[in-house]
XYZ file of C-alpha atoms in Angstrom:
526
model
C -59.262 -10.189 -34.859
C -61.086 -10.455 -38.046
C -61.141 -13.889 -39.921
C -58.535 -14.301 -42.412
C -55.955 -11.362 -40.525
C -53.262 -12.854 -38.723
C -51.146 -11.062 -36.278
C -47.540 -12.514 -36.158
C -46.046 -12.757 -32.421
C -42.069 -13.863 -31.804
C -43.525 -16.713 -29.523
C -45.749 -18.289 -32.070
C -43.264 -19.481 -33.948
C -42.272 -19.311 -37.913
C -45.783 -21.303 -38.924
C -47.945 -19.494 -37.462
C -50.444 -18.103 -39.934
C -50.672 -21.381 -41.755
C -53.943 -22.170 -40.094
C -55.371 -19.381 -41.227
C -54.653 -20.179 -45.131
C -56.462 -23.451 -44.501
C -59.891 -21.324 -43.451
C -62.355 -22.140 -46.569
C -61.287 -20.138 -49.443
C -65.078 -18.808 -49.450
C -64.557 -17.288 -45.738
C -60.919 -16.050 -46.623
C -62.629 -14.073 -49.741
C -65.132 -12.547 -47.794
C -62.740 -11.265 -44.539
C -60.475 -8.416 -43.753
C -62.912 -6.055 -45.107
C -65.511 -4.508 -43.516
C -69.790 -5.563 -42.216
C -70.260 -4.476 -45.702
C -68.325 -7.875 -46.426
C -69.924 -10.295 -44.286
C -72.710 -13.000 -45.751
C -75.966 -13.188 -45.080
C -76.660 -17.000 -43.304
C -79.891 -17.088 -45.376
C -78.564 -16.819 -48.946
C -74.730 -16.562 -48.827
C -74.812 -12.937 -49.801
C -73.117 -9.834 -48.644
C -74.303 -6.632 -48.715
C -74.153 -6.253 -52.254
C -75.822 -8.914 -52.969
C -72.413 -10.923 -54.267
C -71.785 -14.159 -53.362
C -67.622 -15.600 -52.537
C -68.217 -18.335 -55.503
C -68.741 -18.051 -58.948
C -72.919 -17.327 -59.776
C -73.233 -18.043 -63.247
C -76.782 -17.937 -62.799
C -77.338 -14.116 -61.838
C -76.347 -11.847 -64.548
C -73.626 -8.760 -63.401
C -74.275 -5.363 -64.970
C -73.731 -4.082 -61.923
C -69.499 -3.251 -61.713
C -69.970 0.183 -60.596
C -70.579 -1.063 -57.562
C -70.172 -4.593 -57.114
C -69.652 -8.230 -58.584
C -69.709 -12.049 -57.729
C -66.057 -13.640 -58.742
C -65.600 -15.358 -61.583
C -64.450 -18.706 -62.550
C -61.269 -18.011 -63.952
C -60.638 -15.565 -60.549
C -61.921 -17.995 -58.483
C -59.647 -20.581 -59.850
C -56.723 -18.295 -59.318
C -57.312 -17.342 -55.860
C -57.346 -21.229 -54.888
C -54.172 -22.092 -56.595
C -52.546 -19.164 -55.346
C -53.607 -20.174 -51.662
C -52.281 -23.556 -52.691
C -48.848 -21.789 -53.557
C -48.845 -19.817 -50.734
C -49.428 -23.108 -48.585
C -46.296 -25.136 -50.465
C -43.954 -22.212 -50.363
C -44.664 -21.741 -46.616
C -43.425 -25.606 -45.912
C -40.117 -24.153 -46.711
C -39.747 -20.968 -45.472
C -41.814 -18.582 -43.068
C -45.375 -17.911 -43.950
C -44.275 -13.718 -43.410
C -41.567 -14.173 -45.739
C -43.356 -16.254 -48.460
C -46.442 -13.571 -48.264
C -44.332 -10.685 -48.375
C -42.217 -12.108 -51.454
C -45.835 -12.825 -53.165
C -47.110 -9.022 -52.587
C -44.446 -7.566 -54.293
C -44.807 -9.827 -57.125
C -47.965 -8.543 -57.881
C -47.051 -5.051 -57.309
C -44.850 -5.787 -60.283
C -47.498 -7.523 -62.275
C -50.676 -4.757 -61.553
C -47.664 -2.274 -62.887
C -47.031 -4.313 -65.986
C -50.471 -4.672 -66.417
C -51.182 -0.580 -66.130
C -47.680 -0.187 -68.454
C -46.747 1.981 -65.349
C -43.156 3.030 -64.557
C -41.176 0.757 -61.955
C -40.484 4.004 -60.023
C -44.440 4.229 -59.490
C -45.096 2.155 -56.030
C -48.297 0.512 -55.155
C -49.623 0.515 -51.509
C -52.300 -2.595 -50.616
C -55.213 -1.638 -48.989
C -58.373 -3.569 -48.130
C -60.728 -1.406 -50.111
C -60.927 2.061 -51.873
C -61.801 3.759 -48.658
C -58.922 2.621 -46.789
C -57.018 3.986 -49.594
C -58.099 7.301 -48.598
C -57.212 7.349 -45.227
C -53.751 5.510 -46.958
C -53.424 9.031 -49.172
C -54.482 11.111 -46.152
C -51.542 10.133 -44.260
C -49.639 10.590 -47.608
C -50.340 13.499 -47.770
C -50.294 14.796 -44.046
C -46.232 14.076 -44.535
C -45.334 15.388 -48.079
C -47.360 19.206 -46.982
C -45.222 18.742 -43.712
C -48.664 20.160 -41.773
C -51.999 18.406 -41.675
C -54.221 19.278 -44.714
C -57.693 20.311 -45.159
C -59.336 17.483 -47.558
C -61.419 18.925 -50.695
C -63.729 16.448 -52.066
C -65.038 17.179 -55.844
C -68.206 14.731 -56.369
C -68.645 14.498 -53.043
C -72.467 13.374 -53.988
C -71.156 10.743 -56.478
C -68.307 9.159 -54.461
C -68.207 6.271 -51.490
C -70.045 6.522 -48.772
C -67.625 6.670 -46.288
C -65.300 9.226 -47.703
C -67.924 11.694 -45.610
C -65.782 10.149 -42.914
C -62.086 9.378 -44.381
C -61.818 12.774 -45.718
C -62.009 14.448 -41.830
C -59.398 11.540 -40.573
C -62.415 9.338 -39.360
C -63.371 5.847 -38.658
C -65.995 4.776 -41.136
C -66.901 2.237 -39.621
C -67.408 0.555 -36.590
C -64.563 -1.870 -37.570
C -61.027 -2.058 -38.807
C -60.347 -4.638 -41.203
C -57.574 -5.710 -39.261
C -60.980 -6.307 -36.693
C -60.393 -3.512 -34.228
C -63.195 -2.246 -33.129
C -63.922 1.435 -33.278
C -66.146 3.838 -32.994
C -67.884 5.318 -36.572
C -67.179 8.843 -36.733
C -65.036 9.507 -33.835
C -61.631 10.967 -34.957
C -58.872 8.390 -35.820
C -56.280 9.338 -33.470
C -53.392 12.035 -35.032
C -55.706 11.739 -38.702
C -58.445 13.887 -38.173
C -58.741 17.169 -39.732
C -61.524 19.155 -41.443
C -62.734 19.046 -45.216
C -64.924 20.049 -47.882
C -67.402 18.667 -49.361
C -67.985 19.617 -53.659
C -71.180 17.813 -55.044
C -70.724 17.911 -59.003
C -72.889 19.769 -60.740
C -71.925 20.803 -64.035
C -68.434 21.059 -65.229
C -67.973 25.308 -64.960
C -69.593 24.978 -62.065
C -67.239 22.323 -60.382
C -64.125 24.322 -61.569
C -64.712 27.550 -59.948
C -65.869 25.742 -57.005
C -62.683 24.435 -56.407
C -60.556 27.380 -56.828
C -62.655 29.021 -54.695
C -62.361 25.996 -51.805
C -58.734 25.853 -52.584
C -58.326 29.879 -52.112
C -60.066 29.659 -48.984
C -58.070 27.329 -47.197
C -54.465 28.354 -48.533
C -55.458 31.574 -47.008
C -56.134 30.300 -43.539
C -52.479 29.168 -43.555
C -53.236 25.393 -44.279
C -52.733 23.396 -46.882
C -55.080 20.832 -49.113
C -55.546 17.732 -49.759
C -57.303 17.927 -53.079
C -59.450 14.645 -53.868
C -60.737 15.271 -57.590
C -62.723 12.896 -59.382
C -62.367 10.383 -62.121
C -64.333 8.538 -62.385
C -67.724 8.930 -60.016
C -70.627 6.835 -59.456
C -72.113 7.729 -62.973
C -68.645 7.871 -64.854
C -68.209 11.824 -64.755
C -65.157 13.432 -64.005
C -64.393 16.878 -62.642
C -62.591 19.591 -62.638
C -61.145 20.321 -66.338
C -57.609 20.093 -67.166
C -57.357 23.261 -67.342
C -58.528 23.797 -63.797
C -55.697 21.563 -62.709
C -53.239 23.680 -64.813
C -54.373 26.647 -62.558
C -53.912 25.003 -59.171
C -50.649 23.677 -60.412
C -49.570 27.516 -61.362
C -51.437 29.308 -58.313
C -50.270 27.316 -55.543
C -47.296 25.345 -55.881
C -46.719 23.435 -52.858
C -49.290 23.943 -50.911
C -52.017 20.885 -52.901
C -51.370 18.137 -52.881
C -53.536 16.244 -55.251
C -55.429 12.467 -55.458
C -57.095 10.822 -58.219
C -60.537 8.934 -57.123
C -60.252 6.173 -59.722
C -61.812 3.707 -57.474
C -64.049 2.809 -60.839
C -60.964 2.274 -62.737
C -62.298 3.493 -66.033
C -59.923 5.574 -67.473
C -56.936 4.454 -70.350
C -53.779 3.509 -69.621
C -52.151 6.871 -70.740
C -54.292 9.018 -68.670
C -52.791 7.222 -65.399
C -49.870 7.876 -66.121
C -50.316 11.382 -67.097
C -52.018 12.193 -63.172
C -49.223 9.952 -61.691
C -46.590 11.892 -64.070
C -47.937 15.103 -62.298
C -47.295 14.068 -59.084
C -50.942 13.210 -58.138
C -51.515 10.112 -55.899
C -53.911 7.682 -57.495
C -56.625 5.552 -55.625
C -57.697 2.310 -57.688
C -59.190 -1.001 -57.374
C -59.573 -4.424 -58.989
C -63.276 -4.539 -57.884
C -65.556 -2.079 -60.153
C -64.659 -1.887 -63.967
C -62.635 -5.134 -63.238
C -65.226 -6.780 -61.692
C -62.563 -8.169 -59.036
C -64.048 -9.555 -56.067
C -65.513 -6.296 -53.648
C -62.728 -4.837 -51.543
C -59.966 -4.850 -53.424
C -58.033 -1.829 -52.895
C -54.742 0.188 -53.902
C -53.364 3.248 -53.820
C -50.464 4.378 -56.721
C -47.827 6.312 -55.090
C -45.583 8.739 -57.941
C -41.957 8.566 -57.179
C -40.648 11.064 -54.577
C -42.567 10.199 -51.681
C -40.384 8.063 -49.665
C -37.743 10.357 -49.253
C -41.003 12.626 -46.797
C -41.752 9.242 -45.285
C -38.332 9.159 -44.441
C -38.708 12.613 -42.463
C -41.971 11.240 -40.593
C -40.951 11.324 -36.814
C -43.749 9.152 -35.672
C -46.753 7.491 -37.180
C -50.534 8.891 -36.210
C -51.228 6.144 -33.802
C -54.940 5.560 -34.642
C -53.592 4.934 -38.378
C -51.694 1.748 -37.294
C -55.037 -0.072 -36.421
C -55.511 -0.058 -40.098
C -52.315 -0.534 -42.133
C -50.169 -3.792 -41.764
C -46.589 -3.919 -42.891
C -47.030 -5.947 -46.155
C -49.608 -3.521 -47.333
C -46.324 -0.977 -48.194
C -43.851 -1.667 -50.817
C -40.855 -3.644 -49.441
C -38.797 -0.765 -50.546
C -40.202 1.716 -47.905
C -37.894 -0.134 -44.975
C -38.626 2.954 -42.722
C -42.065 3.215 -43.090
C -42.725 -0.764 -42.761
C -41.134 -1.094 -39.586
C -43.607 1.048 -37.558
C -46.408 -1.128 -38.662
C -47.497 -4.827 -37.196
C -46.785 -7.782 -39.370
C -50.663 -8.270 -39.794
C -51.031 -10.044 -43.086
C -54.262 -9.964 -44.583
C -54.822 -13.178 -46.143
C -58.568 -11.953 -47.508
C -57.479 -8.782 -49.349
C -54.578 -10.918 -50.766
C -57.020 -12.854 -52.306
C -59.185 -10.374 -53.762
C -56.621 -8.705 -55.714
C -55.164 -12.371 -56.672
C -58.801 -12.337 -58.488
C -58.699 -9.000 -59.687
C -55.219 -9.161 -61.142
C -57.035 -12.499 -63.170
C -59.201 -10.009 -64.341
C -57.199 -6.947 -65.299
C -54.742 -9.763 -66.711
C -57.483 -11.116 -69.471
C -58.808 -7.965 -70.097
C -55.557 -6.129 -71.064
C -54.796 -9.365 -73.294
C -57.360 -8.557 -75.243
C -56.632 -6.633 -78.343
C -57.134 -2.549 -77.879
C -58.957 -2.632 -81.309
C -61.745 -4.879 -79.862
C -61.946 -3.329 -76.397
C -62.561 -0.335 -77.841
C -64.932 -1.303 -80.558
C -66.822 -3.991 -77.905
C -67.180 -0.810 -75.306
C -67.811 1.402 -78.333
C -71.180 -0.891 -79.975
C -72.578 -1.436 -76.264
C -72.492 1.943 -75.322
C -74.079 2.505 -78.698
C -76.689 -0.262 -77.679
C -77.708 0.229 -74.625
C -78.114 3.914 -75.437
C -80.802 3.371 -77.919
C -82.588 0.736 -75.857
C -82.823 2.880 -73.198
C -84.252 5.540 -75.371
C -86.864 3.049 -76.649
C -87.982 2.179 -72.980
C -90.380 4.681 -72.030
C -90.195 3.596 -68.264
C -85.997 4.694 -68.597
C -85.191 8.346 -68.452
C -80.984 8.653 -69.460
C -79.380 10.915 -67.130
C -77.032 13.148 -69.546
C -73.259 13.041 -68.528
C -72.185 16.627 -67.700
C -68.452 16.013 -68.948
C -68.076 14.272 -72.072
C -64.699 12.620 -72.983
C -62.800 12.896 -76.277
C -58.884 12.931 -75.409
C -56.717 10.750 -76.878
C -55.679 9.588 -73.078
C -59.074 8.323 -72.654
C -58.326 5.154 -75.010
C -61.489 2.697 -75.233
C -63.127 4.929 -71.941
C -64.170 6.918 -74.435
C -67.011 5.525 -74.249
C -69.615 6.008 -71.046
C -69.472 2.121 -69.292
C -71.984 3.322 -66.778
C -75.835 4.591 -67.612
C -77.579 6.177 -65.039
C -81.216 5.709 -66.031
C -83.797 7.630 -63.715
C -86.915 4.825 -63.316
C -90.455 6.458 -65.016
C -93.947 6.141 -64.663
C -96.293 8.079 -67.052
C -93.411 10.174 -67.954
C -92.494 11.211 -64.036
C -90.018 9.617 -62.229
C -90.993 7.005 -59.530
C -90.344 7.314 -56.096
C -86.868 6.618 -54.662
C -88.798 4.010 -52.441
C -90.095 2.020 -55.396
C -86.307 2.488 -57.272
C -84.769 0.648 -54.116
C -87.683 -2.199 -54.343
C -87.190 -2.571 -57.914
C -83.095 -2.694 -57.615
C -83.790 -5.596 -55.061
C -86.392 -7.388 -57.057
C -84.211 -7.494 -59.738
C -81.568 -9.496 -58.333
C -84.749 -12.172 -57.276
C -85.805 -15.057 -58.548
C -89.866 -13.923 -58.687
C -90.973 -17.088 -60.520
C -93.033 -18.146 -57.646
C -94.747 -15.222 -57.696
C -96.860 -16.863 -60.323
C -98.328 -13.116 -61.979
C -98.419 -12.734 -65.319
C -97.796 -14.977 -68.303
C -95.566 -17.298 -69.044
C -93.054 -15.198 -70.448
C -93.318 -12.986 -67.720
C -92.774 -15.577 -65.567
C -89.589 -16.341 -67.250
C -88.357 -13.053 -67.452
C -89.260 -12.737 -63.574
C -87.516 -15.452 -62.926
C -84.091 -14.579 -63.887
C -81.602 -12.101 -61.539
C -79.921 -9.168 -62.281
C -77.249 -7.608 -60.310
C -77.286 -3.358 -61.482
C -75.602 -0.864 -60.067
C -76.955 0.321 -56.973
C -79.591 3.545 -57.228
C -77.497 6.800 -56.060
C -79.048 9.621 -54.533
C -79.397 12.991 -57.124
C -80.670 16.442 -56.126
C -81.725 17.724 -59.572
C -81.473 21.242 -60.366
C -85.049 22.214 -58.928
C -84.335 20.870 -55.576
C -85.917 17.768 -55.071
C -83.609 14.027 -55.067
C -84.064 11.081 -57.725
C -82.146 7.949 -57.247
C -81.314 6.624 -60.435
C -80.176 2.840 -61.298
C -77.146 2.362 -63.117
C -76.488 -0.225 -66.065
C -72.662 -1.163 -66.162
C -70.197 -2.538 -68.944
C -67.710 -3.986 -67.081
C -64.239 -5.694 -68.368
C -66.058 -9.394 -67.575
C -68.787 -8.515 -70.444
C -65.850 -7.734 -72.988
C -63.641 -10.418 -71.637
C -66.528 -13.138 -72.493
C -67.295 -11.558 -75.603
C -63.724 -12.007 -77.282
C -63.076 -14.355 -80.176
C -60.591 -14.529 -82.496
C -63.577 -15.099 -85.159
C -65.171 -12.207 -85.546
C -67.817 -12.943 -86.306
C -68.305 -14.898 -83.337
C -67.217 -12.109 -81.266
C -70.315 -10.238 -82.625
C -72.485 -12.313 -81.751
C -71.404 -12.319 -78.325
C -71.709 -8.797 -77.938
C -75.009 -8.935 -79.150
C -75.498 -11.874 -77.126
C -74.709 -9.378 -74.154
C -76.836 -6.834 -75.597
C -79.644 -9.406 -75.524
C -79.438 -9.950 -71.675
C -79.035 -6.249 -71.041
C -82.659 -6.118 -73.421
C -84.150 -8.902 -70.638
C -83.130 -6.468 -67.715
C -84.775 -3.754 -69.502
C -87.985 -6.092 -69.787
C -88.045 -6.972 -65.931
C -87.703 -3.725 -64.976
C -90.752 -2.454 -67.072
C -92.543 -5.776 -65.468
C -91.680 -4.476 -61.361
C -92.733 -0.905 -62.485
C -96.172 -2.672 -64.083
C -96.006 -4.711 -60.897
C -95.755 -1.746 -58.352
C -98.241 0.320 -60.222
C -100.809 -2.035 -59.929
C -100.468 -2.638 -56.481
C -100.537 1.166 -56.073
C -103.920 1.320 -57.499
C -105.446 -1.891 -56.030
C -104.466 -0.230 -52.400
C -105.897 3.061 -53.647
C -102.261 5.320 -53.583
């Protein structure tokens, strides 16, 4: 059983659970996830190089794929613990945690000006909420479907798995072990996988996939992106117009919005179509990592209410209180597991959403809209950055402050080639060291050694003659406009140049590692 997961039993009695909410709030933050979760002993880091406690120190441009909590979410998550704590004196700790979820079901909705009738399913990250929209979907087609993935290339790793119905990874977050890969028993199935290449391209692709399969007799499970690991999205609208007309029926269709950059409006236009929606509070948000939802259109329930049993290898990873209290049915095939680490990961990222969306819309878009502007132009002044061109640009009214690009994939150069994905990788994790000590350089490039960066991390690319780049990715995230705001503004620009600033210093150290590597390159003779 993983840390921070509790598994109700009759015998235990009405307080059991409790103990678990007294577990460090550090060790609660970083459970019922997955190993991609756990710290490092040496340095209090997990995988992505986030720590469970604000780190003020290390600068985040790094949302589209990860980021240390804040203050003001840290804070939350504590006295929300604390609440949890004093409510459970007086009532069971089941009941009190099940009361809180659906409280902020209500708030992420108000947040996301979404419709009452649109439910919200907890999950512990975006990839659960795959397997989450896989079962979905198995019982709305009434048959199981074949999955087709658009950005396949630019997506999670382990949707390579949750797209076939299989573990991805060796455990649950409920702590079951498993075995990566193997089918999740009654899940698996088959799927396709669509790397994006341009947007033509990515359109016909998928009316060809979806032809294909509807033709074998089966039905799909269409996965379509928005956004992906550089902020594209794929197919058209008017792709999605033709699936809608060709096959009625037989697609059923989810958003990948794990970044969560998209407006307001354009959410509810996918969920007003009937599409499924998978989000987060951890990228765009900058929410703790593994923080997980998936938004459910209304209609839904009354096919859960057909399902005559539950694929048994699915139950290892859903707990009751991850489902909307409304879905009776549904709920009472699944354990009373609540996990208390997800809980507080979304406590953190509803902090976030919460001061973002407070914000007025005029200055979220015009803060997104001058550091796009400014990070575009420093990156075309660095002639170690090559910009990676986006291959759908966005211009609709639904698109609100997103607009504007919030991630920049910059390929890594040397003499006008780019470096090796090897030396990318050593500079992403040099960047996030202190290399003071190294004692190289002068004293200002001592200083600008010393300080850390978290970026986004490098993603693999096959370019169009074949061969693969792995470029780094510079992120706005809501934190950076968040921290800018100020009812003076003329403060507030200053802060957001104050922002553009830092992103200038991460610019500088990454020119210093490629000076760095080169010269080791010669001195060894390579």
């Amino acid at each position: 059983m993983s840390v921070g997961v509790s598994r109700f039993h009759a015998d235990d009695g009405p307080r059991y659970g409790l103990r678990d909410l007294f577990t460090p709030l550090e060790t609660l933050l970083a459970a019922g996830g997955d190993p991609r979760l756990a710290l490092d002993p040496r340095d209090g880091l997990n995988a992505y190089a986030c720590a469970p406690q604000p780190t003020p120190e290390i600068w985040n441009f790094a949302s589209s794929t990860a980021s240390s909590i804040s203050q003001a979410a840290y804070e939350r998550a504590a006295l929300a613990r604390e609440e949890l704590v004093h409510k459970s004196l007086f009532d069971e700790v089941e009941v009190a945690f099940d009361a809180r979820l659906e409280d902020m079901r209500d708030e992420l909705r108000t947040h996301l000006q979404l419709s009452p009738r649109v439910d919200v399913v907890f999950s512990p990250s975006g990839t659960d909420a795959q397997l989450y929209s896989l079962f979905l979907a198995r019982a709305v087609l009434g048959a199981p479907p074949v999955t087709v993935v658009v950005g396949s290339d630019q997506t999670g790793s382990g949707t390579a798995f949750t797209s076939r119905g299989r573990h991805f990874s060796s455990v649950t977050a409920s702590g079951v072990s498993v075995r990566k890969d193997g089918p999740i028993a009654g899940l698996g199935g088959d799927s396709i996988a669509l790397p994006l290449t341009d947007e033509a391209d990515a359109d016909s692709a998928v009316l060809r996939a979806i032809e294909t399969v509807v033709a074998q007799g089966a039905p799909v499970l269409l996965q379509i992106m928005d956004s992906s690991k550089f902020g594209w999205r794929a197919p058209s609208e008017a792709c999605l117009d033709e699936i809608a007309k060709r096959w009625p029926g037989k697609v059923q269709i989810a958003v990948d919005a794990c970044q969560m950059r998209l407006g307001r409006r354009r959410l509810r236009f996918y969920l007003d179509r009937g599409y499924m929606v998978l989000v987060t509070g951890s990228k765009f948000f900058g929410g703790p990592a593994f923080s997980g939802a998936l938004l459910v259109p209304k209609g839904f329930v009354r096919a859960l209410d057909r399902l005559n049993e539950i694929a048994p290898g699915f139950l290892d990873y859903a707990s009751r209180f991850d489902w909307p209290k409304g879905w009776n049915g549904l709920r009472s095939r699944f354990e009373r597991r609540p996990n208390f680490g997800q809980w507080l990961r979304w406590e953190a990222a509803l902090a976030e959403i919460a001061s973002y969306y407070a914000l007025p819309g005029a200055f979220r878009a015009k803060a997104l809209g001058e550091l796009r502007a400014g990070v575009d132009d420093m990156i075309a002044l660095t002639p170690s950055l090559g910009a990676i061109a986006s291959i759908a640009h966005r211009s609709g009214v639904d698109d609100e402050e997103f607009v504007h690009d919030t991630i920049f994939p910059v390929m890594l150069l040397r003499d006008g080639r780019p470096v090796s994905i090897a030396d990318t990788n050593a500079v992403y994790r040099a960047l996030a060291r202190d290399l003071n000590d190294d004692g190289v350089g002068s004293a200002a490039d001592r200083q600008v050694a010393a300080q850390r960066y978290l970026v986004g991390q490098p993603v693999r690319l096959v370019r169009p003659d074949g061969t693969q780049a792995a470029p780094l990715r510079l992120c706005i995230g809501a934190q950076l406009v968040t921290g800018a705001w100020s009812a003076d503004a003329a403060q507030a620009q200053r802060n957001l140049q104050h922002v553009l600033d830092r992103i200038a210093d991460v610019l500088a150290k990454i020119e210093l590692l490629l000076g760095r590597t080169n010269s080791a390159a010669s001195a060894s003779g390579a």
